[in-house]
């Protein structure tokens, strides 16, 4: 069978590749609300955090007022001599307040980092879980690297914002408010002067944020492209392909180009808004000087201002600088990360095309093993409307314990039929019954627990042979695993490895031969012991010798269950109860081997062809 845009697909039309050309973040409704709702489960912690912040903010109003006192009453009292007793007291109070605030700060950081990381962690798992529920077609048309990138780069990208935002925003806002309150208490005309340019700053900040958001969307797309390239080029198949065609240089070039793009975007992201930040800094740093000037002007116009008030005022005002910059930075980060959030929500909003029914029907144990296709037509969702259906008007019935084989030229739709039974795809027209129930009325669990599949391409993950076999039944005992391996004729081979069942197999089982891999896959299915097995060209990767071993294995494996074999080599299915011959997605002949040979149609000519070339 053919996968379009699979791991090796270079021309995948996934969402990111399309968007990379338009470079815009996905549009998500109520984005702000949805981001906020992520924090709902942490209300209690957030309330506690905000209370701590309010306490420390209220405390920070006090020191500027104490400074005013220290100047006016302690240092330069009307009596002339400094009041050391009062000064000592004021100093101790200030140190006390700073200490308490420091401790409160540690508690706030702990709480907010906990909430931020928990929210981010939950988001990651939610996304992973959601992706697991997506139908097979989603994965055949989306590059693996692109999916990984959403999980890692996008969720990871919002992580720092999530953990910093709450504390920085609340903390800094309150510090700013406290400083402003203190400033207002000290002198309202000076406060107005200090605040006059603020609205302009806010406007500028919004503009910079928008620009940064756009760059962030592009950066994430470029990151996901890079991740797709890495996934394709550095996977076992990709490396094999590049090495066999001597294309390593081109692969490096492709990576380098995207990397250049990434570098440019990162620099642009850092630089956009630097001018703005410098302006804010210049503005905030110049205010004290301006304040002295304005204070002088006010005093000459009969406005009462003491030296203590002016010093206290500028102290409070200078404490505004870092929190203000912090708030602006976070506002920018939020705008930037909203592009990332939008990308995460876009994936979360994908509706799986194949879902469990709301009220799944139960399987009638008596009919288990019956499979019926009623006039089934199917087109691959990714194939496009104008393409003719892959299979057309297919009807057949397989009875319990029957051995049915599907044969036909490559591309005739054999694998497609097999994929429709466990609902990897849904029929476009017609219906498929499993044990007398429409597969669309059955839960995924009841289907998969009753069907065992040995795929054409055996997938073994990076773990021990034992774990690979036990995937079908995680709590299987060693004796059960060995029994399955023996039945699959692979036990002796496994025992000949120095580490036996604990031998590690590569990501895709590259240390094992095709035949060995398939026998492990058969052992996996035997361990599961399902009433229905689907064997998709299970013998295609083997030489005649291993084919015979597997053939014997299969013969013992299929007894007592319904078997659907998709056969490449006709020699393997001669003893099938029924052979269904397909051509261009149609059933052209049905019968036993003897009947079909006798009939002298497609099967007999395929048979003749294979046996004449086999000698
Ligand atoms: P067979 O198993 O008989 O070799 P398949 O069922 O694998 O044939 O494929 C039947 C047809 O469907 C082929 O023309 C193939 O290109 C097409 N096809 C297979 N998978 C997909 C897919 N994921 N998207 C679109 N077309 C597909």
CSV table of C-alpha atoms in Angstrom, one decimal, residues 129-393:
chain,number,residue,atom,x,y,z
A,129,UNK,CA,-4.0,12.7,24.0
A,130,UNK,CA,-6.0,14.5,21.4
A,131,UNK,CA,-3.5,13.6,18.7
A,132,UNK,CA,-3.8,10.0,19.7
A,133,UNK,CA,-7.5,10.2,18.9
A,134,UNK,CA,-7.0,11.6,15.5
A,135,UNK,CA,-7.7,9.3,12.6
A,136,UNK,CA,-5.0,7.6,10.5
A,137,UNK,CA,-5.5,10.0,7.6
A,138,UNK,CA,-4.4,12.9,9.7
A,139,UNK,CA,-1.0,11.3,10.2
A,140,UNK,CA,-0.6,10.2,6.6
A,141,UNK,CA,-1.1,13.8,5.4
A,142,UNK,CA,0.9,15.6,8.2
A,143,UNK,CA,4.7,15.4,8.4
A,144,UNK,CA,5.7,13.7,11.7
A,145,UNK,CA,8.2,16.4,12.5
A,146,UNK,CA,5.5,19.1,12.2
A,147,UNK,CA,3.4,17.3,14.8
A,148,UNK,CA,6.3,16.9,17.1
A,149,UNK,CA,7.1,20.6,16.7
A,150,UNK,CA,3.7,21.6,17.9
A,151,UNK,CA,4.1,19.5,21.0
A,152,UNK,CA,7.7,20.6,21.8
A,153,UNK,CA,8.4,24.0,20.3
A,154,UNK,CA,4.9,25.5,20.6
A,155,UNK,CA,4.0,24.2,24.0
A,156,UNK,CA,7.6,24.7,25.1
A,157,UNK,CA,7.5,28.2,23.8
A,158,UNK,CA,4.5,29.2,25.9
A,159,UNK,CA,6.0,27.5,29.0
A,160,UNK,CA,8.2,30.4,30.0
A,161,UNK,CA,5.4,32.9,29.4
A,162,UNK,CA,3.0,30.8,31.5
A,163,UNK,CA,5.4,30.5,34.4
A,164,UNK,CA,6.6,34.2,34.3
A,165,UNK,CA,3.3,35.9,33.4
A,166,UNK,CA,1.3,35.5,36.5
A,167,UNK,CA,4.0,36.6,38.9
A,168,UNK,CA,5.5,39.3,36.8
A,169,UNK,CA,2.2,40.8,35.7
A,170,UNK,CA,0.5,40.8,39.1
A,171,UNK,CA,3.7,41.6,41.0
A,172,UNK,CA,4.8,44.4,38.8
A,173,UNK,CA,1.3,45.9,38.4
A,174,UNK,CA,0.9,46.0,42.1
A,175,UNK,CA,4.4,47.5,42.6
A,176,UNK,CA,3.6,50.1,40.0
A,177,UNK,CA,0.2,50.8,41.6
A,178,UNK,CA,1.9,51.0,45.0
A,179,UNK,CA,4.5,53.4,43.8
A,180,UNK,CA,1.9,55.5,42.1
A,181,UNK,CA,-0.2,55.6,45.2
A,182,UNK,CA,2.9,56.7,47.2
A,183,UNK,CA,3.7,59.3,44.6
A,184,UNK,CA,0.1,60.7,44.6
A,185,UNK,CA,0.2,60.9,48.4
A,186,UNK,CA,3.5,62.8,48.2
A,187,UNK,CA,2.6,65.2,45.4
A,188,UNK,CA,-0.2,64.9,42.8
A,189,UNK,CA,1.2,67.6,40.4
A,190,UNK,CA,4.5,65.8,40.1
A,191,UNK,CA,2.7,62.5,39.6
A,192,UNK,CA,0.9,64.0,36.6
A,193,UNK,CA,4.2,65.1,35.1
A,194,UNK,CA,5.7,61.7,35.7
A,195,UNK,CA,2.8,59.9,34.0
A,196,UNK,CA,2.2,62.3,31.0
A,197,UNK,CA,3.9,60.1,28.4
A,198,UNK,CA,2.5,56.8,29.6
A,199,UNK,CA,-0.5,56.6,27.1
A,200,UNK,CA,1.9,57.0,24.2
A,201,UNK,CA,4.1,54.2,25.6
A,202,UNK,CA,1.1,51.9,25.8
A,203,UNK,CA,0.1,52.6,22.2
A,204,UNK,CA,3.6,52.0,20.9
A,205,UNK,CA,3.8,48.8,22.9
A,206,UNK,CA,0.7,47.4,21.3
A,207,UNK,CA,2.1,48.1,17.8
A,208,UNK,CA,5.4,46.4,18.7
A,209,UNK,CA,3.5,43.4,20.1
A,210,UNK,CA,1.5,42.9,16.9
A,211,UNK,CA,4.7,42.9,14.8
A,212,UNK,CA,6.3,40.5,17.2
A,213,UNK,CA,3.3,38.2,17.1
A,214,UNK,CA,3.6,37.9,13.4
A,215,UNK,CA,7.3,37.2,13.6
A,216,UNK,CA,6.7,34.6,16.2
A,217,UNK,CA,4.1,32.8,14.0
A,218,UNK,CA,6.7,32.7,11.2
A,219,UNK,CA,9.4,31.5,13.6
A,220,UNK,CA,7.3,28.6,14.8
A,221,UNK,CA,6.5,27.6,11.3
A,222,UNK,CA,10.1,27.6,10.4
A,223,UNK,CA,10.9,25.6,13.5
A,224,UNK,CA,8.3,23.0,12.6
A,225,UNK,CA,9.8,22.8,9.0
A,226,UNK,CA,13.2,22.2,10.6
A,227,UNK,CA,11.9,19.6,12.8
A,228,UNK,CA,10.2,17.9,9.8
A,229,UNK,CA,13.5,18.0,7.9
A,230,UNK,CA,15.3,16.5,10.8
A,231,UNK,CA,12.8,13.8,11.3
A,232,UNK,CA,12.9,12.9,7.6
A,233,UNK,CA,16.6,13.2,7.0
A,234,UNK,CA,17.9,11.8,10.2
A,235,UNK,CA,15.5,8.9,10.5
A,236,UNK,CA,16.8,5.4,9.5
A,237,UNK,CA,15.0,5.5,6.2
A,238,UNK,CA,16.0,9.0,5.4
A,239,UNK,CA,19.6,8.3,6.1
A,240,UNK,CA,19.5,5.1,4.0
A,241,UNK,CA,17.9,7.0,1.1
A,242,UNK,CA,20.4,9.9,1.3
A,243,UNK,CA,23.4,7.6,1.5
A,244,UNK,CA,22.2,5.4,-1.3
A,245,UNK,CA,21.7,8.3,-3.6
A,246,UNK,CA,24.7,10.4,-2.3
A,247,UNK,CA,22.4,13.2,-1.5
A,248,UNK,CA,23.8,14.1,2.0
A,249,UNK,CA,25.1,17.5,0.7
A,250,UNK,CA,21.7,18.5,-0.6
A,251,UNK,CA,20.1,17.4,2.7
A,252,UNK,CA,22.5,19.6,4.6
A,253,UNK,CA,21.8,22.4,2.2
A,254,UNK,CA,18.1,22.1,2.7
A,255,UNK,CA,18.6,22.2,6.5
A,256,UNK,CA,21.0,25.1,6.2
A,257,UNK,CA,18.5,27.2,4.2
A,258,UNK,CA,15.8,26.7,6.7
A,259,UNK,CA,18.3,27.3,9.4
A,260,UNK,CA,19.3,30.7,7.8
A,261,UNK,CA,15.6,31.6,7.8
A,262,UNK,CA,15.4,30.6,11.4
A,263,UNK,CA,18.4,32.8,12.4
A,264,UNK,CA,17.0,35.8,10.5
A,265,UNK,CA,13.6,35.4,12.2
A,266,UNK,CA,15.1,35.0,15.7
A,267,UNK,CA,17.3,38.1,15.3
A,268,UNK,CA,14.2,40.0,13.9
A,269,UNK,CA,12.2,38.9,16.9
A,270,UNK,CA,14.9,40.0,19.4
A,271,UNK,CA,15.4,43.3,17.6
A,272,UNK,CA,11.8,44.3,17.0
A,273,UNK,CA,10.9,46.6,19.8
A,274,UNK,CA,14.5,47.2,21.0
A,275,UNK,CA,14.1,50.9,19.9
A,276,UNK,CA,10.9,51.0,21.8
A,277,UNK,CA,12.5,49.6,24.9
A,278,UNK,CA,15.3,52.1,24.6
A,279,UNK,CA,12.8,54.9,24.3
A,280,UNK,CA,11.0,53.7,27.5
A,281,UNK,CA,14.3,53.5,29.3
A,282,UNK,CA,15.4,57.0,28.3
A,283,UNK,CA,12.0,58.4,29.2
A,284,UNK,CA,11.9,56.7,32.6
A,285,UNK,CA,15.5,57.6,33.4
A,286,UNK,CA,15.0,61.3,32.5
A,287,UNK,CA,12.0,61.8,34.7
A,288,UNK,CA,13.8,62.5,38.0
A,289,UNK,CA,15.8,65.3,36.3
A,290,UNK,CA,12.5,66.7,34.9
A,291,UNK,CA,10.9,66.4,38.3
A,292,UNK,CA,13.6,68.6,39.9
A,293,UNK,CA,13.0,71.2,37.2
A,294,UNK,CA,9.2,71.0,37.7
A,295,UNK,CA,9.6,71.0,41.5
A,296,UNK,CA,11.7,74.2,41.2
A,297,UNK,CA,9.1,75.8,39.0
A,298,UNK,CA,6.3,74.8,41.4
A,299,UNK,CA,8.2,76.2,44.4
A,300,UNK,CA,8.8,79.5,42.7
A,301,UNK,CA,5.0,79.6,42.0
A,302,UNK,CA,4.3,79.3,45.7
A,303,UNK,CA,3.6,75.6,45.8
A,304,UNK,CA,4.7,74.0,49.1
A,305,UNK,CA,7.2,71.2,48.5
A,306,UNK,CA,9.8,70.0,51.0
A,307,UNK,CA,13.1,68.5,50.1
A,308,UNK,CA,12.0,65.2,51.7
A,309,UNK,CA,8.9,65.1,49.5
A,310,UNK,CA,11.0,65.6,46.3
A,311,UNK,CA,13.6,63.0,47.3
A,312,UNK,CA,10.9,60.5,48.4
A,313,UNK,CA,9.0,61.2,45.2
A,314,UNK,CA,12.0,60.5,42.9
A,315,UNK,CA,12.8,57.4,44.9
A,316,UNK,CA,9.3,56.0,44.4
A,317,UNK,CA,9.3,57.1,40.8
A,318,UNK,CA,12.7,55.4,40.1
A,319,UNK,CA,11.3,52.2,41.5
A,320,UNK,CA,8.7,52.3,38.7
A,321,UNK,CA,11.3,51.7,36.1
A,322,UNK,CA,11.9,47.9,36.3
A,323,UNK,CA,8.3,46.9,37.0
A,324,UNK,CA,7.1,49.1,34.1
A,325,UNK,CA,9.7,47.5,31.8
A,326,UNK,CA,8.7,44.1,33.1
A,327,UNK,CA,5.0,44.7,32.4
A,328,UNK,CA,5.7,45.9,28.9
A,329,UNK,CA,8.0,42.9,28.3
A,330,UNK,CA,5.3,40.5,29.5
A,331,UNK,CA,2.6,42.3,27.4
A,332,UNK,CA,4.9,41.8,24.4
A,333,UNK,CA,5.6,38.1,25.4
A,334,UNK,CA,1.8,37.5,25.7
A,335,UNK,CA,1.2,39.0,22.3
A,336,UNK,CA,4.0,36.8,20.9
A,337,UNK,CA,2.8,33.7,22.7
A,338,UNK,CA,-0.8,34.2,21.6
A,339,UNK,CA,0.5,33.1,18.2
A,340,UNK,CA,1.8,30.0,19.8
A,341,UNK,CA,-1.4,29.4,21.8
A,342,UNK,CA,-3.4,29.8,18.6
A,343,UNK,CA,-1.3,27.1,17.0
A,344,UNK,CA,-1.8,24.8,20.0
A,345,UNK,CA,-5.6,25.4,20.1
A,346,UNK,CA,-5.8,24.9,16.3
A,347,UNK,CA,-4.6,21.3,16.8
A,348,UNK,CA,-6.8,20.8,19.9
A,349,UNK,CA,-9.8,21.9,17.8
A,350,UNK,CA,-9.2,19.4,15.1
A,351,UNK,CA,-12.1,17.0,15.2
A,352,UNK,CA,-11.2,13.4,14.8
A,353,UNK,CA,-13.0,12.1,11.6
A,354,UNK,CA,-13.4,8.7,13.3
A,355,UNK,CA,-14.9,8.7,16.7
A,356,UNK,CA,-16.4,6.2,19.1
A,357,UNK,CA,-20.2,6.2,18.8
A,358,UNK,CA,-22.0,7.8,21.8
A,359,UNK,CA,-23.8,4.5,22.7
A,360,UNK,CA,-21.6,1.8,21.4
A,361,UNK,CA,-23.3,-1.6,20.7
A,362,UNK,CA,-21.9,-4.7,22.3
A,363,UNK,CA,-20.6,-7.6,20.2
A,364,UNK,CA,-22.6,-10.7,20.0
A,365,UNK,CA,-20.1,-13.3,21.0
A,366,UNK,CA,-21.8,-16.0,18.9
A,367,UNK,CA,-21.3,-14.0,15.7
A,368,UNK,CA,-17.7,-13.2,16.5
A,369,UNK,CA,-15.6,-13.8,13.5
A,370,UNK,CA,-18.2,-12.8,10.9
A,371,UNK,CA,-17.1,-9.9,8.6
A,372,UNK,CA,-19.5,-8.5,6.0
A,373,UNK,CA,-19.0,-5.8,3.5
A,374,UNK,CA,-22.2,-4.3,2.1
A,375,UNK,CA,-21.6,-2.5,-1.2
A,376,UNK,CA,-18.6,-0.6,0.1
A,377,UNK,CA,-17.1,2.2,-1.8
A,378,UNK,CA,-14.1,4.1,-0.4
A,379,UNK,CA,-12.0,7.1,-1.5
A,380,UNK,CA,-9.0,8.2,0.5
A,381,UNK,CA,-9.8,11.6,2.2
A,382,UNK,CA,-6.5,13.0,1.0
A,383,UNK,CA,-6.8,11.7,-2.5
A,384,UNK,CA,-8.9,14.6,-3.7
A,385,UNK,CA,-12.5,14.7,-5.1
A,386,UNK,CA,-11.7,14.1,-8.7
A,387,UNK,CA,-9.8,10.9,-8.1
A,388,UNK,CA,-11.9,7.7,-8.7
A,389,UNK,CA,-12.7,5.7,-5.5
A,390,UNK,CA,-10.0,3.3,-4.4
A,391,UNK,CA,-12.6,0.5,-4.0
A,392,UNK,CA,-16.0,0.4,-5.5
A,393,UNK,CA,-19.2,-1.5,-4.6
